[in-house]
Coordinates of C-alpha atoms in Angstrom, one line a residue:
X956 CA 0.0 0.0 0.0
X957 CA 2.8 2.3 0.9
X958 CA 4.5 1.6 -2.4
X959 CA 1.3 2.5 -4.3
X960 CA 1.1 5.9 -2.4
X961 CA 4.7 6.7 -3.1
X962 CA 4.2 5.8 -6.8
X963 CA 1.2 8.1 -7.1
X964 CA 3.1 10.9 -5.3
X965 CA 6.0 10.6 -7.7
X966 CA 3.7 10.6 -10.7
X967 CA 1.9 13.8 -9.5
X968 CA 5.2 15.6 -8.6
X969 CA 7.1 14.7 -11.8
X970 CA 5.3 13.1 -14.7
X971 CA 2.0 15.0 -14.4
X972 CA 3.1 18.1 -12.5
X973 CA 2.9 20.5 -15.5
X974 CA -0.5 19.2 -16.5
X975 CA -1.9 19.9 -13.1
X976 CA -0.4 23.4 -13.1
X977 CA -2.0 24.1 -16.5
X978 CA -5.3 22.8 -15.3
X979 CA -5.2 24.9 -12.2
X980 CA -4.3 28.0 -14.1
X981 CA -7.1 27.3 -16.6
X982 CA -9.7 26.9 -13.9
X983 CA -8.5 30.0 -12.0
X984 CA -8.1 32.3 -15.0
X985 CA -10.7 33.7 -17.4
X986 CA -9.8 35.1 -20.8
X987 CA -11.9 37.9 -22.2
X988 CA -11.7 40.3 -25.1
X989 CA -9.8 43.6 -25.0
X990 CA -11.6 45.8 -27.4
X991 CA -9.4 47.4 -30.0
X992 CA -9.4 51.2 -30.1
X993 CA -11.4 52.3 -33.1
X994 CA -9.9 54.3 -35.9
X995 CA -10.5 58.0 -35.8
X996 CA -12.9 59.9 -38.1
X997 CA -11.5 63.2 -39.1
X998 CA -12.3 66.2 -41.3
X999 CA -10.5 66.9 -44.6
X1000 CA -7.5 68.4 -42.7
X1001 CA -7.1 65.5 -40.2
X1002 CA -8.8 67.1 -37.2
X1003 CA -10.8 64.5 -35.3
X1004 CA -14.6 64.3 -35.3
X1005 CA -14.5 60.9 -33.5
X1006 CA -11.7 59.2 -31.7
X1007 CA -11.0 56.4 -29.1
X1008 CA -9.3 57.4 -25.9
X1009 CA -8.0 55.3 -23.0
X1010 CA -10.5 55.0 -20.1
X1011 CA -11.1 52.7 -17.1
X1012 CA -13.9 50.6 -15.7
X1013 CA -14.2 51.1 -12.0
X1014 CA -15.0 47.8 -10.2
X1015 CA -15.2 46.7 -6.5
X1016 CA -14.8 43.6 -4.4
X1017 CA -17.9 44.0 -2.3
X1018 CA -16.6 41.6 0.4
X1019 CA -13.6 43.8 1.0
X1020 CA -15.6 47.0 1.7
X1021 CA -16.2 47.5 5.4
X1022 CA -17.5 51.1 5.4
X1023 CA -19.8 51.5 2.5
X1024 CA -21.2 54.9 3.6
X1025 CA -17.8 56.5 3.8
X1026 CA -16.5 54.8 0.6
X1027 CA -19.6 55.9 -1.4
X1028 CA -19.1 59.5 -0.2
X1029 CA -15.4 59.4 -1.0
X1030 CA -16.0 58.1 -4.6
X1031 CA -19.0 60.3 -5.5
X1032 CA -17.1 63.5 -6.6
X1033 CA -14.6 61.6 -8.6
X1034 CA -17.1 59.5 -10.5
X1035 CA -19.7 62.3 -10.6
X1036 CA -22.3 59.9 -9.3
X1037 CA -24.8 60.2 -6.5
X1038 CA -23.4 58.6 -3.3
X1039 CA -26.6 56.6 -2.7
X1040 CA -26.3 55.0 -6.2
X1041 CA -22.7 54.2 -5.5
X1042 CA -23.6 52.6 -2.2
X1043 CA -26.2 50.4 -3.9
X1044 CA -23.4 49.1 -6.1
X1045 CA -20.8 48.4 -3.4
X1046 CA -22.9 46.7 -0.8
X1047 CA -23.2 42.9 -1.2
X1048 CA -21.1 39.7 -1.5
X1049 CA -20.0 39.9 -5.1
X1050 CA -16.3 39.6 -5.6
X1051 CA -16.6 41.7 -8.8
X1052 CA -19.1 44.4 -9.5
X1053 CA -19.0 47.3 -11.9
X1054 CA -19.6 50.8 -10.4
X1055 CA -18.7 53.1 -13.3
X1056 CA -17.2 52.9 -16.8
X1057 CA -15.5 55.3 -19.2
X1058 CA -13.6 57.0 -16.4
X1059 CA -10.8 59.2 -17.7
X1060 CA -7.2 58.0 -16.9
X1061 CA -6.5 61.3 -15.1
X1062 CA -9.5 60.8 -12.9
X1063 CA -8.5 57.3 -12.0
X1064 CA -4.9 58.3 -11.2
X1065 CA -6.1 61.1 -9.0
X1066 CA -8.6 58.8 -7.2
X1067 CA -6.0 56.1 -6.7
X1068 CA -3.5 58.6 -5.3
X1069 CA -6.0 60.1 -3.0
X1070 CA -7.1 56.7 -1.7
X1071 CA -3.5 55.9 -0.9
X1072 CA -3.0 59.2 0.9
X1073 CA -6.2 58.8 2.8
X1074 CA -5.3 55.3 4.0
X1075 CA -1.7 56.3 4.9
X1076 CA -2.9 59.1 7.1
X1077 CA -5.2 56.9 9.2
X1078 CA -4.2 56.0 12.8
X1079 CA -3.7 52.4 13.6
X1080 CA -6.9 52.3 15.7
X1081 CA -8.9 53.6 12.6
X1082 CA -7.7 51.1 10.1
X1083 CA -11.3 49.8 9.7
X1084 CA -12.0 53.1 8.0
X1085 CA -9.7 52.4 5.1
X1086 CA -11.0 52.8 1.5
X1087 CA -10.3 49.4 0.0
X1088 CA -11.6 47.0 -2.6
X1089 CA -11.6 49.6 -5.4
X1090 CA -10.0 48.6 -8.7
X1091 CA -9.8 49.7 -12.3
X1092 CA -9.8 47.8 -15.6
X1093 CA -8.6 49.3 -18.9
X1094 CA -11.0 50.0 -21.7
X1095 CA -11.6 52.6 -24.4
X1096 CA -14.1 55.5 -24.7
X1097 CA -15.4 56.7 -28.0
X1098 CA -15.1 60.5 -27.8
X1099 CA -16.7 63.1 -30.1
X1100 CA -14.7 66.3 -29.5
X1101 CA -16.9 68.4 -31.8
X1102 CA -20.1 67.4 -30.0
X1103 CA -23.2 67.8 -32.2
X1104 CA -21.2 69.0 -35.2
X1105 CA -21.8 66.5 -38.1
X1106 CA -23.3 64.0 -35.6
X1107 CA -26.0 62.7 -37.9
X1108 CA -23.3 61.7 -40.4
X1109 CA -20.9 60.2 -37.8
X1110 CA -23.5 58.2 -35.9
X1111 CA -22.4 56.6 -32.7
X1112 CA -21.2 53.3 -31.1
X1113 CA -22.9 50.8 -28.8
X1114 CA -21.6 49.6 -25.4
X1115 CA -19.9 46.7 -27.1
X1116 CA -17.8 49.1 -29.2
X1117 CA -19.4 48.5 -32.5
X1118 CA -20.9 51.2 -34.7
X1119 CA -24.7 51.6 -34.4
X1120 CA -25.5 54.4 -37.0
X1121 CA -24.0 56.6 -39.6
X1122 CA -20.4 56.2 -40.7
X1123 CA -19.6 54.4 -37.4
X1124 CA -21.9 51.6 -38.5
X1125 CA -21.3 51.7 -42.3
X1126 CA -17.5 51.5 -41.8
X1127 CA -17.5 49.4 -38.6
X1128 CA -15.2 46.7 -40.0
X1129 CA -12.6 49.3 -41.1
X1130 CA -12.7 51.3 -37.9
X1131 CA -12.9 48.4 -35.5
X1132 CA -9.4 47.0 -35.7
X1133 CA -8.4 43.6 -34.1
X1134 CA -9.4 42.9 -30.5
X1135 CA -6.8 41.7 -28.0
X1136 CA -7.1 39.3 -25.1
X1137 CA -7.1 39.9 -21.3
X1138 CA -6.4 37.3 -18.6
X1139 CA -8.4 37.8 -15.4
X1140 CA -7.9 35.7 -12.3
X1141 CA -11.0 34.1 -10.9
X1142 CA -12.0 32.6 -7.6
X1143 CA -15.0 30.2 -7.3
X1144 CA -16.1 31.3 -10.8
X1145 CA -15.9 35.0 -10.0
X1146 CA -13.6 37.6 -11.5
X1147 CA -11.0 39.0 -9.1
X1148 CA -10.8 42.8 -9.3
X1149 CA -7.4 44.2 -10.1
X1150 CA -6.1 41.0 -11.6
X1151 CA -6.5 42.1 -15.3
X1152 CA -3.4 41.3 -17.3
X1153 CA -3.1 41.9 -21.1
X1154 CA -2.1 38.7 -23.0
X1155 CA -2.5 40.0 -26.5
X1156 CA -2.5 43.7 -27.3
X1157 CA -5.3 45.0 -29.4
X1158 CA -4.5 46.5 -32.8
X1159 CA -6.2 49.9 -33.5
X1160 CA -8.5 50.2 -36.5
X1161 CA -8.0 52.3 -39.6
X1162 CA -8.9 55.9 -39.5
X1163 CA -11.2 57.6 -42.0
X1164 CA -10.4 61.1 -43.4
X1165 CA -13.6 62.7 -44.6
X1166 CA -14.2 65.2 -47.3
X1167 CA -16.0 67.4 -44.8
X1168 CA -14.7 70.9 -44.3
X1169 CA -15.1 71.7 -40.6
X1170 CA -15.6 75.4 -41.1
X1171 CA -18.2 75.1 -43.8
X1172 CA -19.9 72.4 -41.8
X1173 CA -20.1 74.7 -38.7
X1174 CA -21.6 77.6 -40.7
X1175 CA -24.1 75.2 -42.5
X1176 CA -25.3 73.7 -39.1
X1177 CA -25.7 77.1 -37.5
X1178 CA -27.6 78.5 -40.5
X1179 CA -30.0 75.5 -40.9
X1180 CA -30.6 75.3 -37.2
X1181 CA -31.7 78.9 -37.1
X1182 CA -33.9 78.5 -40.1
X1183 CA -35.6 75.4 -38.6
X1184 CA -36.2 77.1 -35.3
X1185 CA -37.5 80.3 -37.0
X1186 CA -40.0 78.4 -39.2
X1187 CA -41.0 75.9 -36.5
X1188 CA -40.1 73.2 -39.0
X1189 CA -39.8 69.5 -38.5
X1190 CA -36.2 69.3 -39.8
X1191 CA -33.7 70.8 -42.2
X1192 CA -30.7 69.7 -44.2
X1193 CA -27.8 71.4 -45.9
X1194 CA -25.5 69.6 -48.3
X1195 CA -22.5 71.3 -49.8
X1196 CA -20.9 69.4 -52.7
X1197 CA -18.0 69.9 -55.2
X1198 CA -19.7 69.1 -58.5
X1199 CA -16.5 68.1 -60.3
X1200 CA -15.2 65.6 -57.7
X1201 CA -18.4 64.6 -55.9
X1202 CA -16.9 65.5 -52.5
X1203 CA -19.3 66.4 -49.8
X1204 CA -17.9 69.4 -47.9
X1205 CA -20.8 69.8 -45.5
X1206 CA -23.6 67.5 -44.3
X1207 CA -25.7 69.5 -41.8
X1208 CA -28.9 68.4 -40.2
X1209 CA -31.2 70.1 -37.7
X1210 CA -32.3 69.2 -35.2
X1211 CA -29.4 67.0 -34.3
X1212 CA -27.8 65.3 -31.2
X1213 CA -24.6 65.1 -29.2
X1214 CA -23.1 61.6 -29.6
X1215 CA -21.4 62.1 -26.2
X1216 CA -24.8 62.2 -24.6
X1217 CA -27.1 59.8 -26.2
X1218 CA -29.5 59.8 -23.3
X1219 CA -31.1 63.0 -24.7
X1220 CA -31.3 61.7 -28.3
X1221 CA -34.6 60.3 -29.8
X1222 CA -34.6 57.7 -32.5
X1223 CA -35.6 60.4 -35.0
X1224 CA -32.6 62.5 -34.2
X1225 CA -30.3 59.4 -34.6
X1226 CA -31.2 58.9 -38.3
X1227 CA -29.4 60.2 -41.3
X1228 CA -32.2 61.9 -43.2
X1229 CA -30.1 63.2 -46.1
X1230 CA -29.9 59.6 -47.4
X1231 CA -32.7 57.8 -45.6
X1232 CA -35.8 60.1 -46.0
X1233 CA -37.1 60.5 -49.6
X1234 CA -39.5 63.3 -50.4
X1235 CA -41.3 64.7 -53.5
X1236 CA -38.9 67.4 -54.8
X1237 CA -41.5 69.7 -56.3
X1238 CA -40.2 72.5 -58.5
X1239 CA -36.5 71.7 -58.2
X1240 CA -37.4 68.6 -60.3
X1241 CA -38.4 70.9 -63.2
X1242 CA -34.7 71.1 -64.2
X1243 CA -34.9 67.4 -65.2
X1244 CA -37.9 68.0 -67.5
X1245 CA -36.2 71.0 -69.0
X1246 CA -33.0 69.1 -69.6
X1247 CA -34.8 66.2 -71.2
X1248 CA -36.8 68.4 -73.6
X1249 CA -33.7 70.4 -74.5
X1250 CA -31.5 67.3 -75.0
X1251 CA -34.2 65.8 -77.3
X1252 CA -34.2 69.1 -79.2
X1253 CA -38.0 69.6 -78.7
X1254 CA -37.4 73.1 -77.3
X1255 CA -34.8 75.9 -77.0
X1256 CA -34.4 78.3 -74.0
X1257 CA -36.4 80.9 -76.0
X1258 CA -39.3 78.6 -77.2
X1259 CA -42.5 80.5 -76.6
X1260 CA -45.5 79.0 -74.8
X1261 CA -49.0 80.3 -74.0
X1262 CA -49.4 79.6 -70.2
X1263 CA -52.7 79.9 -68.4
X1264 CA -52.8 79.6 -64.6
X1265 CA -54.4 76.2 -64.8
X1266 CA -54.8 73.3 -67.1
X1267 CA -56.8 70.1 -67.1
X1268 CA -55.2 66.7 -67.8
X1269 CA -57.2 63.5 -67.5
X1270 CA -59.3 63.8 -64.3
X1271 CA -57.2 66.5 -62.6
X1272 CA -56.8 70.3 -62.8
X1273 CA -53.2 71.4 -62.3
X1274 CA -52.6 75.0 -61.2
X1275 CA -49.8 77.4 -60.9
X1276 CA -49.1 78.6 -57.4
X1277 CA -50.8 82.0 -57.9
X1278 CA -53.7 83.0 -60.1
X1279 CA -52.6 85.0 -63.1
X1280 CA -53.7 86.1 -66.5
X1281 CA -52.5 84.0 -69.4
X1282 CA -48.7 84.5 -69.9
X1283 CA -46.6 84.3 -73.0
X1284 CA -43.5 82.8 -71.6
X1285 CA -40.3 81.4 -73.0
X1286 CA -38.8 78.2 -71.7
X1287 CA -36.5 80.3 -69.5
X1288 CA -39.4 82.3 -68.3
X1289 CA -41.3 79.2 -67.3
X1290 CA -38.4 78.0 -65.2
X1291 CA -37.8 81.4 -63.7
X1292 CA -41.4 81.8 -62.7
X1293 CA -41.7 78.1 -61.8
X1294 CA -44.9 77.6 -63.7
X1295 CA -46.4 74.1 -63.2
X1296 CA -48.6 74.6 -66.2
X1297 CA -45.8 75.7 -68.5
X1298 CA -43.6 72.7 -67.4
X1299 CA -46.5 70.3 -68.1
X1300 CA -46.6 71.7 -71.6
X1301 CA -42.9 71.1 -72.0
X1302 CA -43.1 67.6 -70.6
X1303 CA -45.8 66.7 -73.1
X1304 CA -43.4 67.4 -76.0
X1305 CA -41.5 64.1 -75.1
X1306 CA -42.9 60.7 -74.5
X1307 CA -43.6 59.3 -71.0
X1308 CA -40.8 56.7 -71.5
X1309 CA -38.3 59.4 -72.5
X1310 CA -39.1 61.5 -69.4
X1311 CA -38.8 58.3 -67.3
X1312 CA -35.4 57.5 -68.9
X1313 CA -34.0 60.9 -68.1
X1314 CA -35.2 60.8 -64.5
X1315 CA -33.3 57.5 -64.2
X1316 CA -30.2 58.9 -65.9
X1317 CA -30.2 61.7 -63.3
X1318 CA -30.3 59.1 -60.6
X1319 CA -34.0 59.2 -59.5
X1320 CA -35.1 55.9 -58.2
X1321 CA -31.6 54.5 -57.5
X1322 CA -29.0 54.7 -54.8
X1323 CA -26.2 57.2 -55.2
X1324 CA -23.8 54.7 -53.6
X1325 CA -22.6 57.2 -51.1
X1326 CA -20.6 55.6 -48.3
X1327 CA -23.5 55.4 -45.8
X1328 CA -25.8 52.6 -44.7
X1329 CA -29.6 52.9 -45.0
X1330 CA -29.7 54.8 -48.2
X1331 CA -33.1 55.0 -49.8
X1332 CA -33.5 54.6 -53.6
X1333 CA -36.4 57.0 -53.6
X1334 CA -39.4 56.0 -55.7
X1335 CA -40.0 56.2 -59.4
X1336 CA -42.7 53.9 -60.8
X1337 CA -42.2 52.4 -64.2
X1338 CA -44.2 54.0 -67.0
X1339 CA -46.5 50.9 -67.2
X1340 CA -47.8 51.8 -63.7
X1341 CA -48.4 55.5 -64.4
X1342 CA -52.1 56.5 -64.2
X1343 CA -53.3 59.0 -66.7
X1344 CA -52.7 62.0 -64.5
X1345 CA -49.2 61.0 -63.3
X1346 CA -47.1 62.2 -66.2
X1347 CA -48.1 65.9 -65.8
X1348 CA -47.4 65.7 -62.0
X1349 CA -44.0 64.1 -62.7
X1350 CA -43.1 66.9 -65.1
X1351 CA -43.1 69.5 -62.3
X1352 CA -41.6 67.3 -59.6
X1353 CA -44.4 65.4 -57.9
X1354 CA -45.5 61.8 -57.8
X1355 CA -41.9 60.6 -57.4
X1356 CA -39.5 60.9 -54.5
X1357 CA -35.8 61.3 -54.0
X1358 CA -33.4 62.0 -51.1
X1359 CA -31.5 65.2 -50.4
X1360 CA -28.3 63.6 -51.6
X1361 CA -30.0 62.5 -54.9
X1362 CA -31.4 66.0 -55.4
X1363 CA -28.0 67.5 -54.8
X1364 CA -26.5 65.1 -57.4
X1365 CA -29.0 66.3 -60.0
X1366 CA -27.9 69.9 -59.7
X1367 CA -24.3 68.9 -59.5
X1368 CA -24.7 67.1 -62.8
X1369 CA -25.9 70.3 -64.5
X1370 CA -23.2 72.3 -62.8
X1371 CA -20.6 69.8 -64.1
X1372 CA -21.7 70.3 -67.7
X1373 CA -23.9 67.2 -67.9
X1374 CA -21.6 64.7 -66.1
X1375 CA -22.9 63.0 -63.0
X1376 CA -20.3 62.2 -60.4
X1377 CA -20.9 59.8 -57.5
X1378 CA -21.1 61.7 -54.2
X1379 CA -18.4 60.8 -51.8
X1380 CA -17.7 61.4 -48.1
X1381 CA -14.4 59.6 -47.8
X1382 CA -11.2 61.5 -48.8
X1383 CA -8.9 58.7 -47.7
X1384 CA -7.6 56.3 -45.1
X1385 CA -4.9 56.5 -42.4
X1386 CA -3.5 53.2 -41.2
X1387 CA -2.0 52.5 -37.7
X1388 CA 1.4 53.6 -38.8
X1389 CA 0.1 57.0 -40.0
X1390 CA 0.3 56.2 -43.7
X1391 CA -2.4 58.0 -45.7
X1392 CA -4.1 56.5 -48.8
X1393 CA -6.2 58.6 -51.0
X1394 CA -9.6 57.2 -52.0
X1395 CA -10.1 56.3 -55.7
X1396 CA -11.8 59.0 -57.8
X1397 CA -15.6 58.9 -57.9
X1398 CA -17.3 57.2 -60.9
X1399 CA -18.6 59.6 -63.5
X1400 CA -21.4 59.2 -66.1
X1401 CA -22.5 61.6 -68.8
X1402 CA -26.2 62.3 -68.5
X1403 CA -26.8 65.2 -70.9
X1404 CA -24.6 67.0 -73.4
X1405 CA -22.4 70.0 -72.2
X1406 CA -24.4 72.2 -74.5
X1407 CA -27.7 71.3 -72.9
X1408 CA -26.2 71.7 -69.4
X1409 CA -25.0 75.2 -70.3
X1410 CA -28.4 76.2 -71.5
X1411 CA -30.1 74.9 -68.4
X1412 CA -27.5 76.7 -66.2
X1413 CA -28.1 80.0 -68.0
X1414 CA -31.9 79.5 -67.6
X1415 CA -31.3 78.9 -63.9
X1416 CA -29.6 82.2 -63.5
X1417 CA -32.9 83.8 -64.5
X1418 CA -34.5 82.4 -61.3
X1419 CA -32.5 84.9 -59.3
X1420 CA -33.6 87.9 -61.3
X1421 CA -36.3 90.3 -60.1
X1422 CA -38.7 88.5 -62.3
X1423 CA -37.7 85.1 -60.9
X1424 CA -38.7 83.3 -57.7
X1425 CA -35.4 83.8 -55.8
X1426 CA -33.9 87.3 -56.1
X1427 CA -33.0 87.1 -52.4
X1428 CA -30.5 84.4 -53.0
X1429 CA -28.2 86.6 -55.1
X1430 CA -24.6 87.1 -53.9
X1431 CA -23.0 90.4 -54.8
X1432 CA -20.1 90.0 -57.3
X1433 CA -21.0 86.4 -58.3
X1434 CA -23.2 84.8 -60.9
X1435 CA -25.5 82.4 -59.2
X1436 CA -27.8 79.7 -60.7
X1437 CA -30.5 78.0 -58.7
X1438 CA -34.0 76.7 -58.4
X1439 CA -36.7 77.0 -55.7
X1440 CA -39.0 74.3 -54.6
X1441 CA -42.2 74.3 -52.6
X1442 CA -43.7 70.8 -52.7
X1443 CA -46.5 69.1 -50.9
X1444 CA -45.3 66.5 -48.4
X1445 CA -46.7 63.0 -48.3
X1446 CA -47.5 61.8 -44.8
X1447 CA -49.2 58.4 -44.4
X1448 CA -50.3 58.4 -48.0
X1449 CA -51.8 61.9 -47.9
X1450 CA -50.5 65.3 -48.8
X1451 CA -49.8 67.3 -45.6
X1452 CA -47.6 70.3 -45.1
X1453 CA -44.7 71.3 -47.4
X1454 CA -41.1 70.7 -48.3
X1455 CA -39.3 74.0 -49.0
X1456 CA -36.0 73.9 -50.8
X1457 CA -33.5 75.9 -52.7
X1458 CA -30.7 74.3 -54.7
X1459 CA -28.1 76.3 -56.5
X1460 CA -24.4 76.7 -57.5
X1461 CA -21.8 79.4 -57.9
X1462 CA -20.0 80.9 -59.7
X1463 CA -22.5 80.0 -62.4
X1464 CA -20.0 80.2 -65.2
X1465 CA -17.6 77.8 -63.5
X1466 CA -19.3 76.2 -60.5
X1467 CA -17.2 75.4 -57.5
X1468 CA -20.0 74.5 -55.0
X1469 CA -23.5 73.1 -55.2
X1470 CA -25.6 73.8 -52.1
X1471 CA -28.9 72.1 -51.3
X1472 CA -31.1 73.6 -48.6
X1473 CA -34.2 71.5 -47.8
X1474 CA -36.6 72.2 -44.9
X1475 CA -39.3 69.8 -44.0
X1476 CA -42.8 70.8 -42.7
X1477 CA -42.2 74.5 -42.0
X1478 CA -45.1 76.4 -40.4
X1479 CA -46.2 79.8 -41.5
X1480 CA -44.1 80.9 -44.5
X1481 CA -43.3 77.8 -46.5
X1482 CA -41.7 78.9 -49.7
X1483 CA -38.4 77.6 -50.8
X1484 CA -37.2 81.1 -51.9
X1485 CA -37.9 82.6 -48.5
X1486 CA -36.7 79.7 -46.3
X1487 CA -34.0 78.0 -48.3
X1488 CA -32.7 81.1 -50.2
X1489 CA -31.2 82.9 -47.2
X1490 CA -29.5 79.8 -45.9
X1491 CA -28.1 79.1 -49.3
X1492 CA -26.8 82.7 -49.5
X1493 CA -25.1 82.6 -46.1
X1494 CA -23.4 79.2 -46.6
X1495 CA -22.4 79.9 -50.2
X1496 CA -21.0 83.3 -49.4
X1497 CA -18.8 81.7 -46.7
X1498 CA -17.6 78.9 -48.9
X1499 CA -16.6 81.2 -51.7
X1500 CA -14.7 83.4 -49.3
X1501 CA -13.1 80.5 -47.5
X1502 CA -11.8 79.0 -50.7
X1503 CA -10.9 82.4 -52.1
X1504 CA -13.0 82.0 -55.2
X1505 CA -12.6 85.2 -57.2
X1506 CA -15.8 87.1 -58.2
X1507 CA -17.3 86.6 -61.6
X1508 CA -15.7 88.6 -64.4
X1509 CA -18.0 87.6 -67.3
X1510 CA -21.4 89.3 -67.3
X1511 CA -24.5 87.2 -67.6
X1512 CA -26.5 87.5 -70.8
X1513 CA -30.0 86.8 -69.4
X1514 CA -32.4 85.0 -71.7
X1515 CA -35.7 86.7 -72.7
X1516 CA -38.5 85.4 -70.4
X1517 CA -41.6 86.6 -72.2
X1518 CA -42.9 87.5 -75.6
X1519 CA -42.1 91.2 -75.2
X1520 CA -38.5 90.5 -74.2
X1521 CA -38.2 87.9 -77.0
X1522 CA -39.5 90.4 -79.6
X1523 CA -37.1 93.1 -78.4
X1524 CA -34.2 90.6 -78.5
X1525 CA -35.1 89.6 -82.0
X1526 CA -35.2 93.2 -83.2
X1527 CA -31.8 93.9 -81.7
X1528 CA -30.3 90.8 -83.3
X1529 CA -31.8 91.6 -86.7
X1530 CA -30.3 95.1 -86.9
X1531 CA -27.2 95.2 -89.1
X1532 CA -23.9 95.7 -87.4
X1533 CA -22.3 99.1 -88.1
X1534 CA -19.2 98.9 -90.1

């Protein structure tokens, strides 16, 4: 029997010793994930909009705490928590319990030092008053140093570190990096506070450099916020785009939220309406009808039309916004005065299928493929599903829907002489070693000829004349082209309220910026010229100044807008030139 015991002892101490050690370590150690710091999201100059910073989770061993009242009062000012709440977390028998998370390193270092000083100053008879059982575990906090600025575009992250909305979600795999591993000692199946040891370091994610210009973004957010408040509107959006590159320089939404304080954010505020919320564009859609008819050579900018204030088509009567005597308007005049009736007449010069095809070419009914999740295609029914009264409505921008980004792209196509460029938010990528890689150039597609685009652009300059709908959007020294829109909103299948918009570009002869201002459900004044025009003027003026775009040097040759101006123009052109 003695020999058997000795043999077993020798086997345990020699042959199987390492196995027992490994088994003990395995049973007494728990391996968990160390989240990788996410890559930053920056503006076009590299300044951070979102970044991951070191932080700590504060945990306690409840069995070690002998004076919960005093401990809670001590911790409260450091953790910025109510002492009663802290006390509820530190009283009990748990060997590991979380009290607070996302505590800044400086706060933990200060707390730890003050605990040490407090305990060292106690007399021997007061040792039971020591602050003990407080530990910290390393983690990361997602920080948004610009607060609400560009928040609807950035989105936010969940407690598990993954993106939950906006760019944080759409680019989660790029930003996330590679998680590491942490070993934590356990006793009786419970984690032992303060035993955290890093086994595998986490690798940070790749950073995104956006096309967003922080300064223009700030002005755009300020301007649209004021406009939404003044008009008691549901929401508003401003998009600033470079028509040649497709780069989005500003993406402002109001109202918005602070991703550092999600407790105050409602689900509606957390959305990205510029890509997710389609609406009927109204009169801004008239530029597509004009472009199609011009490209098909059915009209010229000076084609003359007899335009009453109402017209019956199928079972509906379509009206202009205001009652008026019958006008004799040119194509340019119809666009400048934003006549629904005149636009219907122009739309009838081309087939339904042709109009549909041009809407599709301009991007209506399909995603722009901008680098965001949740993008809506909008809605454009095939011609086979058009009822008899739909074509006239589509001609002046109703009965189909598009997003703010899609509408901006339409005007950018005209500004870019007929070439549609895919909108982009990503300027490039920065890896963990700081190496920058520029994003590939956006895809481009010709939609209309440069000649047609130039004609539409010149017609759009008439919109800002005294005879047009938006003289208040003019910018001294610069030629500006644009179009107003005041459309009925569809709510639960019924028209209710308005969408007010102004979309334009400058300098008109060589556009550098396209700006879309869209305001949903304003109360009181609801015209795109009066609501969107001032915001456009403020943001465009700032952008032109910031990028030092020189004023226009070539004068605009405005097109005749009515029969009288057309006759006068024809007489002048028919006079022989003096030798």
